[in-house]
Each structure stands twice: as structure tokens, then as C-alpha cells.
Amino acid sequence: MTSPDSAPRDVARAHRIRPFASIGLASLILVCLLAFLVTRWRSLPDYEWRFSPGWLMLGVGATASCYVLQGELWRALLGALNEKIEPRSARAVWAKSLLARYIPTSIFLVVTRVALASRHGVRRRVCLVSVVYELALGLSAAGILASYFIVTVPALEGRPGRFAVLGVIPLAFVALHPRFFKPLADFGLRKFGRPELDEVLPLSTVSVFMLFYVVSWLLMGVGLLAFAASLHPISAGESPYVVASYSVGFIVAVLTFVVPGGLGTRDATVAASLAATVPGPVATAIALGFRLLETAVELVYLAVTVTLARREVRHR
């Protein structure tokens, strides 16, 4: 039989263990991130890296804009679910959790996001649902752009089966409709021992978020296009395929979630998609080089958001 004093002791023990667990998780993220960077660096092909500064700056700006927008969208999702978190803290939480993707299975992104947000008063079950919405909306929005690529790319002309991908768009809205989403979300929460949701997002709100996530992937696609153009001439007719190729890679990375951060799978898919418009070796160089640029932008965004969040805490 459990003694009355056991619960307080368990709570105290949990508080003592928490700092060590945080340090351990941070160390694991750092090791996995360094391993990722070393692997990507060694994978770079023997290519004459000559950048056009203007295009490169545009690529960095568009990529950074995607991260800023998606961070704000997650905060807006929490607000739409009647959960509040201070803006600077929300940005820092979102940025920190991104690095957890580099740990195998990427499930640590969810664990890290929920744990960090709970320190700022966000209910764990609501945060978990916000991440599910974020993933579903991001995947669906990427599916819209990927559908354009698959339907229009010249390499797939004459194959009627390519039009089947257009079914992804209505299926995404059906899956996110409250009548379908709430029972699925409640089932998952019960499995984790959490109470059911008080409310879910109406379809009109989901549609608005979907539009903004499409814009965010367009920004990332423009970042890839500008980076590619800084290395190799890209014609106007080829530009839409380059922009959409990032979304194709993102979808494959999500479907192979066991791989840390889509390591290898996203890069290979982006390179294969780019090969429809540029020579194979150039496509590989662009895909791997952009992934390193993307990671650098993530780290800068993390540093900025964490610094601003800490500064605000000191001024309270």
C-alpha cells in the first residue's frame, strides 16, 4: 500500500531528476545534430561552388521567412485552441523543438515541444493536439504543391495515374473536418491517458491555416529556387518545378519519420525532383547544399528567439 508521503516524495524526486534529463536530452540533440552536419558535409559532391550573392541572399531571406511564419502559425494554432503563451516564449519553444528532429524517429520533436510549452502554462494535451494540427496542415499544404509537381512535370507526361495525386487535396480537408478529427484525436489522447478535447478547429479556421501553410512552403520553395539559381542557371519555365520539389521532399521525409530529420530521404528526393530540370550532379549539389543552409538558418533562428525570450524574462 502506498504511504501518504509517497506522492510528495515522487514529485520531489521528479524535480531533482528534471535538470539532468534536460541536460541529457540537450546533449543527445547536439550529438545527433553534429553527426548530421558531418554526414551532410562529407556527402557534398566535388562541385565548383561559386555562388551568385544576390540569389544566395534571396535564398537565405525566403528560407528564414518560412521558419518565422511557421513558428507564428503554431502560436496561432494554440490561440485558436484557447491556449495562451507569451509570443517570445512560444517562438523559443518552437525553435528548440525543431532541433529534436535530428534524433532518430523524430518523436522527440513532439516530446520536447510539449515539455517546453508546459513550463509556460500550456496544457500538455492541447499542445499535443496543436502539434498534430501543425503536422497535418503542413503535410496537406505540401501535398497541394507536390500535386502540382507530379501532374505537370514533363517526365510524367502520358501517365494518367499521375492525376490520382489530386485526391490528396479533398482527403486532407475531410481528415481535418471536426467530425473526423475530434474522434481520432480523442482516441489518441485516451491512449496517452489524457482527457478528451474540449473543442477542435472549425473547417473555416482549418482552411485559413491551410492557406498560410501553403504560403510557408512556397517561401521555402523560393528559398530553394534562389539557392539553386545562385549555383546554376534556372529558366522561368523550370522555376515552378524547383519551388514544388521541396514539398515533394518534405512529404517523403515525413513518411519516413524513423529517419532523424528526414536524414538522406528528403535530400535524395529533392535531388531526384530537381533532376527533372537540372543535370543530376548539379541537382545533388543543390539539394545537399540547401540542406546545410536550411540547418544554418534553423540555428540562427534558435539563437535569436532564445536570446529575445531570455531578455524578456530578465526585464520582468
PDB file of C-alpha atoms in Angstrom:
ATOM      1  CA  MET A   1       0.000   0.000   0.000  1.00  0.00           C
ATOM      2  CA  THR A   2       1.312   3.447  -0.902  1.00  0.00           C
ATOM      3  CA  SER A   3       2.028   5.706   2.057  1.00  0.00           C
ATOM      4  CA  PRO A   4       0.551   9.239   2.158  1.00  0.00           C
ATOM      5  CA  ASP A   5       4.035  10.704   1.931  1.00  0.00           C
ATOM      6  CA  SER A   6       4.988   8.795  -1.230  1.00  0.00           C
ATOM      7  CA  ALA A   7       3.344  11.236  -3.649  1.00  0.00           C
ATOM      8  CA  PRO A   8       5.261  14.296  -2.370  1.00  0.00           C
ATOM      9  CA  ARG A   9       8.472  12.274  -2.441  1.00  0.00           C
ATOM     10  CA  ASP A  10       7.793  11.249  -6.046  1.00  0.00           C
ATOM     11  CA  VAL A  11       7.186  14.870  -7.007  1.00  0.00           C
ATOM     12  CA  ALA A  12      10.390  15.976  -5.285  1.00  0.00           C
ATOM     13  CA  ARG A  13      12.329  13.191  -6.997  1.00  0.00           C
ATOM     14  CA  ALA A  14      10.917  14.236 -10.366  1.00  0.00           C
ATOM     15  CA  HIS A  15      12.034  17.836  -9.751  1.00  0.00           C
ATOM     16  CA  ARG A  16      15.545  16.645  -8.889  1.00  0.00           C
ATOM     17  CA  ILE A  17      15.767  14.447 -11.974  1.00  0.00           C
ATOM     18  CA  ARG A  18      14.354  17.026 -14.409  1.00  0.00           C
ATOM     19  CA  PRO A  19      17.566  19.120 -14.801  1.00  0.00           C
ATOM     20  CA  PHE A  20      19.622  16.001 -15.540  1.00  0.00           C
ATOM     21  CA  ALA A  21      17.019  14.772 -18.032  1.00  0.00           C
ATOM     22  CA  SER A  22      17.071  18.160 -19.766  1.00  0.00           C
ATOM     23  CA  ILE A  23      20.862  18.123 -19.968  1.00  0.00           C
ATOM     24  CA  GLY A  24      20.802  14.565 -21.297  1.00  0.00           C
ATOM     25  CA  LEU A  25      18.246  15.412 -23.983  1.00  0.00           C
ATOM     26  CA  ALA A  26      20.141  18.560 -24.988  1.00  0.00           C
ATOM     27  CA  SER A  27      23.369  16.558 -25.242  1.00  0.00           C
ATOM     28  CA  LEU A  28      21.663  13.900 -27.355  1.00  0.00           C
ATOM     29  CA  ILE A  29      20.278  16.565 -29.693  1.00  0.00           C
ATOM     30  CA  LEU A  30      23.721  18.166 -30.005  1.00  0.00           C
ATOM     31  CA  VAL A  31      25.404  14.841 -30.808  1.00  0.00           C
ATOM     32  CA  CYS A  32      22.764  13.920 -33.409  1.00  0.00           C
ATOM     33  CA  LEU A  33      22.919  17.389 -34.960  1.00  0.00           C
ATOM     34  CA  LEU A  34      26.712  17.281 -35.221  1.00  0.00           C
ATOM     35  CA  ALA A  35      26.541  13.791 -36.726  1.00  0.00           C
ATOM     36  CA  PHE A  36      24.009  15.066 -39.249  1.00  0.00           C
ATOM     37  CA  LEU A  37      26.160  18.043 -40.233  1.00  0.00           C
ATOM     38  CA  VAL A  38      29.301  15.920 -40.583  1.00  0.00           C
ATOM     39  CA  THR A  39      27.435  13.373 -42.705  1.00  0.00           C
ATOM     40  CA  ARG A  40      25.954  16.050 -44.971  1.00  0.00           C
ATOM     41  CA  TRP A  41      29.316  17.811 -45.310  1.00  0.00           C
ATOM     42  CA  ARG A  42      31.080  14.607 -46.304  1.00  0.00           C
ATOM     43  CA  SER A  43      28.291  13.830 -48.783  1.00  0.00           C
ATOM     44  CA  LEU A  44      28.801  17.061 -50.713  1.00  0.00           C
ATOM     45  CA  PRO A  45      29.838  16.239 -54.284  1.00  0.00           C
ATOM     46  CA  ASP A  46      33.004  17.509 -55.926  1.00  0.00           C
ATOM     47  CA  TYR A  47      31.406  20.642 -57.330  1.00  0.00           C
ATOM     48  CA  GLU A  48      32.688  24.091 -58.215  1.00  0.00           C
ATOM     49  CA  TRP A  49      30.872  26.094 -55.560  1.00  0.00           C
ATOM     50  CA  ARG A  50      30.516  29.594 -56.993  1.00  0.00           C
ATOM     51  CA  PHE A  51      27.560  31.476 -55.590  1.00  0.00           C
ATOM     52  CA  SER A  52      25.756  34.466 -57.046  1.00  0.00           C
ATOM     53  CA  PRO A  53      25.495  36.721 -53.946  1.00  0.00           C
ATOM     54  CA  GLY A  54      22.142  38.271 -54.864  1.00  0.00           C
ATOM     55  CA  TRP A  55      20.402  34.936 -55.393  1.00  0.00           C
ATOM     56  CA  LEU A  56      22.034  33.500 -52.267  1.00  0.00           C
ATOM     57  CA  MET A  57      20.795  36.386 -50.107  1.00  0.00           C
ATOM     58  CA  LEU A  58      17.290  35.930 -51.507  1.00  0.00           C
ATOM     59  CA  GLY A  59      17.501  32.224 -50.683  1.00  0.00           C
ATOM     60  CA  VAL A  60      18.505  32.912 -47.084  1.00  0.00           C
ATOM     61  CA  GLY A  61      15.758  35.519 -46.683  1.00  0.00           C
ATOM     62  CA  ALA A  62      12.998  33.319 -48.109  1.00  0.00           C
ATOM     63  CA  THR A  63      14.094  30.324 -46.024  1.00  0.00           C
ATOM     64  CA  ALA A  64      14.203  32.395 -42.845  1.00  0.00           C
ATOM     65  CA  SER A  65      10.761  33.828 -43.654  1.00  0.00           C
ATOM     66  CA  CYS A  66       9.357  30.298 -43.829  1.00  0.00           C
ATOM     67  CA  TYR A  67      10.647  29.497 -40.351  1.00  0.00           C
ATOM     68  CA  VAL A  68       9.321  32.753 -38.910  1.00  0.00           C
ATOM     69  CA  LEU A  69       5.885  32.199 -40.466  1.00  0.00           C
ATOM     70  CA  GLN A  70       5.596  28.569 -39.363  1.00  0.00           C
ATOM     71  CA  GLY A  71       6.603  29.480 -35.809  1.00  0.00           C
ATOM     72  CA  GLU A  72       3.875  32.123 -35.726  1.00  0.00           C
ATOM     73  CA  LEU A  73       1.373  29.665 -37.184  1.00  0.00           C
ATOM     74  CA  TRP A  74       1.993  27.223 -34.335  1.00  0.00           C
ATOM     75  CA  ARG A  75       1.424  30.019 -31.809  1.00  0.00           C
ATOM     76  CA  ALA A  76      -1.763  30.946 -33.667  1.00  0.00           C
ATOM     77  CA  LEU A  77      -2.890  27.305 -33.511  1.00  0.00           C
ATOM     78  CA  LEU A  78      -2.517  27.380 -29.726  1.00  0.00           C
ATOM     79  CA  GLY A  79      -4.542  30.584 -29.621  1.00  0.00           C
ATOM     80  CA  ALA A  80      -7.267  29.070 -31.791  1.00  0.00           C
ATOM     81  CA  LEU A  81      -7.419  26.183 -29.288  1.00  0.00           C
ATOM     82  CA  ASN A  82      -7.905  28.733 -26.454  1.00  0.00           C
ATOM     83  CA  GLU A  83      -4.397  28.321 -25.078  1.00  0.00           C
ATOM     84  CA  LYS A  84      -2.152  31.311 -24.383  1.00  0.00           C
ATOM     85  CA  ILE A  85       1.628  31.608 -24.379  1.00  0.00           C
ATOM     86  CA  GLU A  86       3.802  34.696 -24.469  1.00  0.00           C
ATOM     87  CA  PRO A  87       4.944  35.343 -28.091  1.00  0.00           C
ATOM     88  CA  ARG A  88       8.702  35.343 -27.459  1.00  0.00           C
ATOM     89  CA  SER A  89       8.470  32.223 -25.314  1.00  0.00           C
ATOM     90  CA  ALA A  90       6.392  30.492 -27.997  1.00  0.00           C
ATOM     91  CA  ARG A  91       8.982  31.248 -30.670  1.00  0.00           C
ATOM     92  CA  ALA A  92      11.800  29.929 -28.470  1.00  0.00           C
ATOM     93  CA  VAL A  93       9.861  26.736 -27.658  1.00  0.00           C
ATOM     94  CA  TRP A  94       9.091  26.121 -31.320  1.00  0.00           C
ATOM     95  CA  ALA A  95      12.698  26.750 -32.374  1.00  0.00           C
ATOM     96  CA  LYS A  96      14.163  24.490 -29.671  1.00  0.00           C
ATOM     97  CA  SER A  97      11.849  21.630 -30.567  1.00  0.00           C
ATOM     98  CA  LEU A  98      12.937  21.778 -34.220  1.00  0.00           C
ATOM     99  CA  LEU A  99      16.399  20.528 -33.317  1.00  0.00           C
ATOM    100  CA  ALA A 100      14.877  17.430 -31.711  1.00  0.00           C
ATOM    101  CA  ARG A 101      14.004  16.245 -35.232  1.00  0.00           C
ATOM    102  CA  TYR A 102      17.596  15.142 -35.650  1.00  0.00           C
ATOM    103  CA  ILE A 103      17.163  12.401 -33.039  1.00  0.00           C
ATOM    104  CA  PRO A 104      16.071   9.100 -34.651  1.00  0.00           C
ATOM    105  CA  THR A 105      12.265   8.672 -35.068  1.00  0.00           C
ATOM    106  CA  SER A 106      11.736  12.468 -34.760  1.00  0.00           C
ATOM    107  CA  ILE A 107       9.201  11.720 -31.989  1.00  0.00           C
ATOM    108  CA  PHE A 108      11.382  13.818 -29.707  1.00  0.00           C
ATOM    109  CA  LEU A 109      10.143  16.911 -31.538  1.00  0.00           C
ATOM    110  CA  VAL A 110       6.689  16.288 -30.078  1.00  0.00           C
ATOM    111  CA  VAL A 111       8.023  15.321 -26.642  1.00  0.00           C
ATOM    112  CA  THR A 112      10.278  18.378 -26.483  1.00  0.00           C
ATOM    113  CA  ARG A 113       7.573  20.773 -27.696  1.00  0.00           C
ATOM    114  CA  VAL A 114       5.024  19.516 -25.162  1.00  0.00           C
ATOM    115  CA  ALA A 115       7.519  19.543 -22.279  1.00  0.00           C
ATOM    116  CA  LEU A 116       8.843  23.035 -23.015  1.00  0.00           C
ATOM    117  CA  ALA A 117       5.403  24.544 -23.633  1.00  0.00           C
ATOM    118  CA  SER A 118       4.051  23.085 -20.379  1.00  0.00           C
ATOM    119  CA  ARG A 119       6.629  25.155 -18.481  1.00  0.00           C
ATOM    120  CA  HIS A 120       4.831  28.228 -19.803  1.00  0.00           C
ATOM    121  CA  GLY A 121       1.403  27.063 -18.676  1.00  0.00           C
ATOM    122  CA  VAL A 122       0.275  25.345 -21.875  1.00  0.00           C
ATOM    123  CA  ARG A 123      -1.778  22.236 -21.168  1.00  0.00           C
ATOM    124  CA  ARG A 124       0.017  19.160 -22.463  1.00  0.00           C
ATOM    125  CA  ARG A 125      -2.959  17.653 -24.269  1.00  0.00           C
ATOM    126  CA  VAL A 126      -3.715  20.918 -26.052  1.00  0.00           C
ATOM    127  CA  CYS A 127      -0.080  21.301 -27.070  1.00  0.00           C
ATOM    128  CA  LEU A 128      -0.075  17.727 -28.352  1.00  0.00           C
ATOM    129  CA  VAL A 129      -3.159  18.413 -30.477  1.00  0.00           C
ATOM    130  CA  SER A 130      -1.612  21.643 -31.785  1.00  0.00           C
ATOM    131  CA  VAL A 131       1.392  19.642 -32.991  1.00  0.00           C
ATOM    132  CA  VAL A 132      -0.929  17.138 -34.669  1.00  0.00           C
ATOM    133  CA  TYR A 133      -2.692  20.017 -36.422  1.00  0.00           C
ATOM    134  CA  GLU A 134       0.663  21.515 -37.372  1.00  0.00           C
ATOM    135  CA  LEU A 135       1.875  18.268 -38.900  1.00  0.00           C
ATOM    136  CA  ALA A 136      -1.421  17.542 -40.664  1.00  0.00           C
ATOM    137  CA  LEU A 137      -1.716  21.056 -42.080  1.00  0.00           C
ATOM    138  CA  GLY A 138       1.928  21.183 -43.104  1.00  0.00           C
ATOM    139  CA  LEU A 139       1.722  17.786 -44.778  1.00  0.00           C
ATOM    140  CA  SER A 140      -1.536  18.662 -46.551  1.00  0.00           C
ATOM    141  CA  ALA A 141      -0.216  22.017 -47.747  1.00  0.00           C
ATOM    142  CA  ALA A 142       2.946  20.360 -49.033  1.00  0.00           C
ATOM    143  CA  GLY A 143       0.729  17.786 -50.746  1.00  0.00           C
ATOM    144  CA  ILE A 144      -1.003  20.542 -52.703  1.00  0.00           C
ATOM    145  CA  LEU A 145       2.312  21.834 -54.077  1.00  0.00           C
ATOM    146  CA  ALA A 146       3.629  18.317 -54.637  1.00  0.00           C
ATOM    147  CA  SER A 147       0.474  17.526 -56.614  1.00  0.00           C
ATOM    148  CA  TYR A 148       1.295  20.358 -58.989  1.00  0.00           C
ATOM    149  CA  PHE A 149       4.784  18.943 -59.483  1.00  0.00           C
ATOM    150  CA  ILE A 150       3.586  15.393 -60.138  1.00  0.00           C
ATOM    151  CA  VAL A 151       0.803  16.422 -62.523  1.00  0.00           C
ATOM    152  CA  THR A 152       2.813  18.900 -64.597  1.00  0.00           C
ATOM    153  CA  VAL A 153       6.419  17.656 -64.620  1.00  0.00           C
ATOM    154  CA  PRO A 154       7.343  16.649 -68.208  1.00  0.00           C
ATOM    155  CA  ALA A 155       8.909  13.349 -67.103  1.00  0.00           C
ATOM    156  CA  LEU A 156       5.458  12.030 -66.113  1.00  0.00           C
ATOM    157  CA  GLU A 157       3.554  13.150 -69.203  1.00  0.00           C
ATOM    158  CA  GLY A 158       1.424  10.423 -70.751  1.00  0.00           C
ATOM    159  CA  ARG A 159       0.862   8.649 -67.431  1.00  0.00           C
ATOM    160  CA  PRO A 160      -2.813   9.062 -66.446  1.00  0.00           C
ATOM    161  CA  GLY A 161      -2.125   7.642 -62.998  1.00  0.00           C
ATOM    162  CA  ARG A 162      -0.370  10.852 -62.014  1.00  0.00           C
ATOM    163  CA  PHE A 163      -3.750  12.584 -61.649  1.00  0.00           C
ATOM    164  CA  ALA A 164      -4.636  10.298 -58.734  1.00  0.00           C
ATOM    165  CA  VAL A 165      -2.473  12.500 -56.528  1.00  0.00           C
ATOM    166  CA  LEU A 166      -5.094  15.263 -56.824  1.00  0.00           C
ATOM    167  CA  GLY A 167      -7.257  13.202 -54.476  1.00  0.00           C
ATOM    168  CA  VAL A 168      -4.914  14.200 -51.655  1.00  0.00           C
ATOM    169  CA  ILE A 169      -6.419  17.697 -51.509  1.00  0.00           C
ATOM    170  CA  PRO A 170     -10.056  16.801 -50.657  1.00  0.00           C
ATOM    171  CA  LEU A 171      -8.877  13.968 -48.399  1.00  0.00           C
ATOM    172  CA  ALA A 172      -6.840  16.459 -46.370  1.00  0.00           C
ATOM    173  CA  PHE A 173      -9.888  18.631 -45.698  1.00  0.00           C
ATOM    174  CA  VAL A 174     -12.001  15.583 -44.841  1.00  0.00           C
ATOM    175  CA  ALA A 175      -9.399  14.329 -42.343  1.00  0.00           C
ATOM    176  CA  LEU A 176      -9.226  17.747 -40.653  1.00  0.00           C
ATOM    177  CA  HIS A 177     -13.012  18.197 -40.510  1.00  0.00           C
ATOM    178  CA  PRO A 178     -14.166  18.297 -36.855  1.00  0.00           C
ATOM    179  CA  ARG A 179     -16.447  15.274 -37.354  1.00  0.00           C
ATOM    180  CA  PHE A 180     -13.427  13.148 -38.244  1.00  0.00           C
ATOM    181  CA  PHE A 181     -10.583  14.874 -36.434  1.00  0.00           C
ATOM    182  CA  LYS A 182     -12.108  15.035 -32.936  1.00  0.00           C
ATOM    183  CA  PRO A 183     -12.882  11.293 -32.605  1.00  0.00           C
ATOM    184  CA  LEU A 184      -9.389  10.438 -33.846  1.00  0.00           C
ATOM    185  CA  ALA A 185      -7.727  12.989 -31.553  1.00  0.00           C
ATOM    186  CA  ASP A 186      -9.795  11.870 -28.541  1.00  0.00           C
ATOM    187  CA  PHE A 187      -8.881   8.248 -29.225  1.00  0.00           C
ATOM    188  CA  GLY A 188      -5.183   9.132 -29.275  1.00  0.00           C
ATOM    189  CA  LEU A 189      -5.449  11.220 -26.099  1.00  0.00           C
ATOM    190  CA  ARG A 190      -7.198   8.377 -24.261  1.00  0.00           C
ATOM    191  CA  LYS A 191      -4.354   6.067 -25.244  1.00  0.00           C
ATOM    192  CA  PHE A 192      -1.948   8.525 -23.577  1.00  0.00           C
ATOM    193  CA  GLY A 193      -4.195   8.773 -20.523  1.00  0.00           C
ATOM    194  CA  ARG A 194      -5.247  12.342 -21.329  1.00  0.00           C
ATOM    195  CA  PRO A 195      -8.766  13.840 -21.187  1.00  0.00           C
ATOM    196  CA  GLU A 196     -10.669  14.337 -24.421  1.00  0.00           C
ATOM    197  CA  LEU A 197     -10.575  17.660 -26.244  1.00  0.00           C
ATOM    198  CA  ASP A 198     -12.908  20.448 -25.209  1.00  0.00           C
ATOM    199  CA  GLU A 199     -13.029  21.715 -28.772  1.00  0.00           C
ATOM    200  CA  VAL A 200     -11.435  21.418 -32.195  1.00  0.00           C
ATOM    201  CA  LEU A 201     -10.925  23.889 -35.013  1.00  0.00           C
ATOM    202  CA  PRO A 202     -13.874  24.501 -37.349  1.00  0.00           C
ATOM    203  CA  LEU A 203     -13.321  23.783 -41.024  1.00  0.00           C
ATOM    204  CA  SER A 204     -13.282  27.508 -41.869  1.00  0.00           C
ATOM    205  CA  THR A 205     -10.366  28.061 -39.474  1.00  0.00           C
ATOM    206  CA  VAL A 206      -8.586  24.976 -40.797  1.00  0.00           C
ATOM    207  CA  SER A 207      -8.922  26.351 -44.336  1.00  0.00           C
ATOM    208  CA  VAL A 208      -7.295  29.649 -43.341  1.00  0.00           C
ATOM    209  CA  PHE A 209      -4.405  27.845 -41.670  1.00  0.00           C
ATOM    210  CA  MET A 210      -4.057  25.606 -44.719  1.00  0.00           C
ATOM    211  CA  LEU A 211      -3.662  28.674 -46.930  1.00  0.00           C
ATOM    212  CA  PHE A 212      -0.917  30.091 -44.728  1.00  0.00           C
ATOM    213  CA  TYR A 213       0.931  26.779 -44.641  1.00  0.00           C
ATOM    214  CA  VAL A 214       0.840  26.707 -48.444  1.00  0.00           C
ATOM    215  CA  VAL A 215       2.386  30.193 -48.375  1.00  0.00           C
ATOM    216  CA  SER A 216       5.077  28.977 -45.966  1.00  0.00           C
ATOM    217  CA  TRP A 217       6.059  26.094 -48.276  1.00  0.00           C
ATOM    218  CA  LEU A 218       6.068  28.478 -51.217  1.00  0.00           C
ATOM    219  CA  LEU A 219       8.559  30.618 -49.283  1.00  0.00           C
ATOM    220  CA  MET A 220      10.750  27.588 -48.628  1.00  0.00           C
ATOM    221  CA  GLY A 221      10.439  26.614 -52.286  1.00  0.00           C
ATOM    222  CA  VAL A 222      11.501  30.110 -53.325  1.00  0.00           C
ATOM    223  CA  GLY A 223      14.466  29.744 -50.970  1.00  0.00           C
ATOM    224  CA  LEU A 224      15.447  26.531 -52.748  1.00  0.00           C
ATOM    225  CA  LEU A 225      14.920  28.168 -56.144  1.00  0.00           C
ATOM    226  CA  ALA A 226      17.096  31.154 -55.242  1.00  0.00           C
ATOM    227  CA  PHE A 227      19.814  28.889 -53.830  1.00  0.00           C
ATOM    228  CA  ALA A 228      19.705  26.783 -56.996  1.00  0.00           C
ATOM    229  CA  ALA A 229      19.845  29.893 -59.178  1.00  0.00           C
ATOM    230  CA  SER A 230      22.906  31.085 -57.254  1.00  0.00           C
ATOM    231  CA  LEU A 231      24.719  27.937 -58.439  1.00  0.00           C
ATOM    232  CA  HIS A 232      23.185  27.135 -61.809  1.00  0.00           C
ATOM    233  CA  PRO A 233      21.003  28.988 -64.351  1.00  0.00           C
ATOM    234  CA  ILE A 234      17.292  28.203 -63.855  1.00  0.00           C
ATOM    235  CA  SER A 235      14.845  29.192 -66.597  1.00  0.00           C
ATOM    236  CA  ALA A 236      11.446  30.734 -65.851  1.00  0.00           C
ATOM    237  CA  GLY A 237       9.718  27.588 -67.103  1.00  0.00           C
ATOM    238  CA  GLU A 238      11.726  25.404 -64.722  1.00  0.00           C
ATOM    239  CA  SER A 239      11.164  27.599 -61.662  1.00  0.00           C
ATOM    240  CA  PRO A 240       7.749  26.180 -60.588  1.00  0.00           C
ATOM    241  CA  TYR A 241       9.149  22.640 -60.549  1.00  0.00           C
ATOM    242  CA  VAL A 242      12.094  23.711 -58.402  1.00  0.00           C
ATOM    243  CA  VAL A 243       9.774  25.508 -55.963  1.00  0.00           C
ATOM    244  CA  ALA A 244       7.472  22.475 -55.678  1.00  0.00           C
ATOM    245  CA  SER A 245      10.319  19.963 -55.365  1.00  0.00           C
ATOM    246  CA  TYR A 246      10.943  20.922 -51.733  1.00  0.00           C
ATOM    247  CA  SER A 247       7.381  19.945 -50.825  1.00  0.00           C
ATOM    248  CA  VAL A 248       7.880  16.573 -52.501  1.00  0.00           C
ATOM    249  CA  GLY A 249      10.962  16.018 -50.350  1.00  0.00           C
ATOM    250  CA  PHE A 250       9.157  17.105 -47.184  1.00  0.00           C
ATOM    251  CA  ILE A 251       6.363  14.584 -47.730  1.00  0.00           C
ATOM    252  CA  VAL A 252       8.822  11.733 -48.223  1.00  0.00           C
ATOM    253  CA  ALA A 253      10.737  12.797 -45.093  1.00  0.00           C
ATOM    254  CA  VAL A 254       7.535  12.739 -43.019  1.00  0.00           C
ATOM    255  CA  LEU A 255       6.544   9.328 -44.368  1.00  0.00           C
ATOM    256  CA  THR A 256       9.987   8.006 -43.394  1.00  0.00           C
ATOM    257  CA  PHE A 257       9.773   9.519 -39.901  1.00  0.00           C
ATOM    258  CA  VAL A 258      12.013   6.825 -38.388  1.00  0.00           C
ATOM    259  CA  VAL A 259      14.964   8.557 -40.060  1.00  0.00           C
ATOM    260  CA  PRO A 260      16.201  11.545 -37.965  1.00  0.00           C
ATOM    261  CA  GLY A 261      15.071  14.819 -39.533  1.00  0.00           C
ATOM    262  CA  GLY A 262      14.396  13.012 -42.799  1.00  0.00           C
ATOM    263  CA  LEU A 263      18.160  12.467 -42.977  1.00  0.00           C
ATOM    264  CA  GLY A 264      19.052  11.435 -46.502  1.00  0.00           C
ATOM    265  CA  THR A 265      15.494  10.762 -47.646  1.00  0.00           C
ATOM    266  CA  ARG A 266      14.485  14.400 -48.086  1.00  0.00           C
ATOM    267  CA  ASP A 267      17.775  15.314 -49.734  1.00  0.00           C
ATOM    268  CA  ALA A 268      17.618  12.365 -52.122  1.00  0.00           C
ATOM    269  CA  THR A 269      14.002  13.128 -53.043  1.00  0.00           C
ATOM    270  CA  VAL A 270      14.696  16.823 -53.598  1.00  0.00           C
ATOM    271  CA  ALA A 271      17.722  15.920 -55.727  1.00  0.00           C
ATOM    272  CA  ALA A 272      15.655  13.460 -57.777  1.00  0.00           C
ATOM    273  CA  SER A 273      12.934  16.084 -58.254  1.00  0.00           C
ATOM    274  CA  LEU A 274      15.460  18.739 -59.259  1.00  0.00           C
ATOM    275  CA  ALA A 275      16.989  16.303 -61.752  1.00  0.00           C
ATOM    276  CA  ALA A 276      13.863  16.821 -63.851  1.00  0.00           C
ATOM    277  CA  THR A 277      15.118  20.339 -64.600  1.00  0.00           C
ATOM    278  CA  VAL A 278      18.896  20.404 -63.989  1.00  0.00           C
ATOM    279  CA  PRO A 279      21.723  17.867 -64.533  1.00  0.00           C
ATOM    280  CA  GLY A 280      21.981  15.107 -61.911  1.00  0.00           C
ATOM    281  CA  PRO A 281      25.303  16.171 -60.285  1.00  0.00           C
ATOM    282  CA  VAL A 282      24.070  19.759 -60.052  1.00  0.00           C
ATOM    283  CA  ALA A 283      20.772  18.596 -58.535  1.00  0.00           C
ATOM    284  CA  THR A 284      22.644  16.645 -55.852  1.00  0.00           C
ATOM    285  CA  ALA A 285      24.881  19.613 -55.058  1.00  0.00           C
ATOM    286  CA  ILE A 286      21.867  21.924 -54.783  1.00  0.00           C
ATOM    287  CA  ALA A 287      19.885  19.539 -52.554  1.00  0.00           C
ATOM    288  CA  LEU A 288      22.737  18.872 -50.123  1.00  0.00           C
ATOM    289  CA  GLY A 289      23.964  22.453 -50.100  1.00  0.00           C
ATOM    290  CA  PHE A 290      20.484  23.789 -49.408  1.00  0.00           C
ATOM    291  CA  ARG A 291      20.017  21.348 -46.547  1.00  0.00           C
ATOM    292  CA  LEU A 292      23.131  22.754 -44.877  1.00  0.00           C
ATOM    293  CA  LEU A 293      21.855  26.286 -45.490  1.00  0.00           C
ATOM    294  CA  GLU A 294      18.495  25.310 -44.014  1.00  0.00           C
ATOM    295  CA  THR A 295      20.146  23.936 -40.873  1.00  0.00           C
ATOM    296  CA  ALA A 296      22.232  27.106 -40.514  1.00  0.00           C
ATOM    297  CA  VAL A 297      19.064  29.215 -40.709  1.00  0.00           C
ATOM    298  CA  GLU A 298      17.453  26.999 -38.046  1.00  0.00           C
ATOM    299  CA  LEU A 299      20.397  27.551 -35.699  1.00  0.00           C
ATOM    300  CA  VAL A 300      20.395  31.320 -36.213  1.00  0.00           C
ATOM    301  CA  TYR A 301      16.622  31.453 -35.680  1.00  0.00           C
ATOM    302  CA  LEU A 302      17.047  29.410 -32.493  1.00  0.00           C
ATOM    303  CA  ALA A 303      19.781  31.709 -31.188  1.00  0.00           C
ATOM    304  CA  VAL A 304      17.741  34.850 -31.880  1.00  0.00           C
ATOM    305  CA  THR A 305      14.475  33.577 -30.385  1.00  0.00           C
ATOM    306  CA  VAL A 306      16.113  32.147 -27.257  1.00  0.00           C
ATOM    307  CA  THR A 307      18.082  35.365 -26.690  1.00  0.00           C
ATOM    308  CA  LEU A 308      14.951  37.514 -27.015  1.00  0.00           C
ATOM    309  CA  ALA A 309      12.963  35.219 -24.715  1.00  0.00           C
ATOM    310  CA  ARG A 310      15.662  35.307 -22.017  1.00  0.00           C
ATOM    311  CA  ARG A 311      15.971  39.066 -22.307  1.00  0.00           C
ATOM    312  CA  GLU A 312      12.255  39.455 -21.704  1.00  0.00           C
ATOM    313  CA  VAL A 313      12.402  37.208 -18.638  1.00  0.00           C
ATOM    314  CA  ARG A 314      15.183  39.356 -17.156  1.00  0.00           C
ATOM    315  CA  HIS A 315      13.141  42.533 -17.722  1.00  0.00           C
ATOM    316  CA  ARG A 316      10.062  41.225 -15.902  1.00  0.00           C
TER     317      ARG A 316
END
